[in-house]
Coordinates of C-alpha atoms in Angstrom, one line a residue:
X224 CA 60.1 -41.9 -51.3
X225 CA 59.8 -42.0 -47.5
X226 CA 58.5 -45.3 -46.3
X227 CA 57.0 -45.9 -42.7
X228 CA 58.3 -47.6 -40.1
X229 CA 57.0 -51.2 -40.2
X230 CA 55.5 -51.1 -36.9
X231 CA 53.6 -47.9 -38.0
X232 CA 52.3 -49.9 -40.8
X233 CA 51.4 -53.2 -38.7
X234 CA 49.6 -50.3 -36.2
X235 CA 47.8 -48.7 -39.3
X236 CA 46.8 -52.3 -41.2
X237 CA 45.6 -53.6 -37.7
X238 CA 43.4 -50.4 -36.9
X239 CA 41.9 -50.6 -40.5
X240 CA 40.7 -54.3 -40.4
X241 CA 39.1 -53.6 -36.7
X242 CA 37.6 -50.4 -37.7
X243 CA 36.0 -52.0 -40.7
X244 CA 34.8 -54.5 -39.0
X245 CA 33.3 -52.1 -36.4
X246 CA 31.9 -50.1 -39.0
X247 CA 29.7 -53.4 -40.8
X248 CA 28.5 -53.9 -37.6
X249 CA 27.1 -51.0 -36.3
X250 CA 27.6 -48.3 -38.9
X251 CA 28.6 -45.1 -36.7
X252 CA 29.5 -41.6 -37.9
X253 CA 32.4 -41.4 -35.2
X254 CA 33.8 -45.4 -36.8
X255 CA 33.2 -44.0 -40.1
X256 CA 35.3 -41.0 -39.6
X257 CA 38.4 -42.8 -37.3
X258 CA 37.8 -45.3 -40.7
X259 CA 38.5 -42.4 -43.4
X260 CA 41.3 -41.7 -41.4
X261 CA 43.1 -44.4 -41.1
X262 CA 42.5 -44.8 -44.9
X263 CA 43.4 -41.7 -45.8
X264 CA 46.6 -42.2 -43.2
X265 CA 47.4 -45.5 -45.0
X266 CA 47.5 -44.1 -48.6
X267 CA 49.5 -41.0 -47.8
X268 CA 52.1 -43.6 -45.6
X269 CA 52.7 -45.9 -48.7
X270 CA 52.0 -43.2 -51.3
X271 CA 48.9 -44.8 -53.1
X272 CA 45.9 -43.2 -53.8
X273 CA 43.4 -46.0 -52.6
X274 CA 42.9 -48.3 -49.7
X275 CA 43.4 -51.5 -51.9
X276 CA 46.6 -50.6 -52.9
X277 CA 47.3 -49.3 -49.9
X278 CA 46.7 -52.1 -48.3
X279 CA 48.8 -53.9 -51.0
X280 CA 51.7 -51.8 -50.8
X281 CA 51.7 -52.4 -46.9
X282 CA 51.5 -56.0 -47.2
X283 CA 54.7 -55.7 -49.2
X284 CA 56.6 -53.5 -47.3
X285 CA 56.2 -55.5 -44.0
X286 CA 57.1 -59.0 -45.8
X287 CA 60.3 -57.1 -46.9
X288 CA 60.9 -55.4 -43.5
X289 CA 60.2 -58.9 -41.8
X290 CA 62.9 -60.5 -44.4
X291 CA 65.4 -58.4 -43.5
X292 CA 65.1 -58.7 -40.1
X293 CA 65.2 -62.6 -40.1
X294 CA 68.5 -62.4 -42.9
X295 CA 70.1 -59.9 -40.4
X296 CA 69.5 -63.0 -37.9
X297 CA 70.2 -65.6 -39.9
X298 CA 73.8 -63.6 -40.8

């Protein structure tokens, strides 16, 4: 399976969290929409089929990529 680049990921989990936000707060067609597509993004990225395992799956992937990076320091 391909996998994202992390930073795409971070980008992707950041812009979800800010859009939701937006969205409780004010409820606009235009945040809705830039919401369903970052969802939709963030599924087809980690190859899940809803935004909490997408979410999930993200979470994952980024503690992995940040463990690699810090062994790769570390050795």
């Amino acid at each position: 399976m391909l996998m994202a680049h992390p930073m795409v990921l971070e980008n992707l989990v950041e812009q979800y969290g800010t859009l939701r936000t937006l969205y409780a707060a004010n409820g606009s067609a235009e945040v809705r929409r830039q919401l369903e597509d970052v969802t939709y993004t963030l599924c087809v990225s980690t190859g899940t089929r809803d935004i909490d395992a997408a979410l999930t799956a993200s979470r994952r992937q980024l503690a992995r990529a940040r463990s690699e990076i810090d062994f790769a320091l570390v050795g």
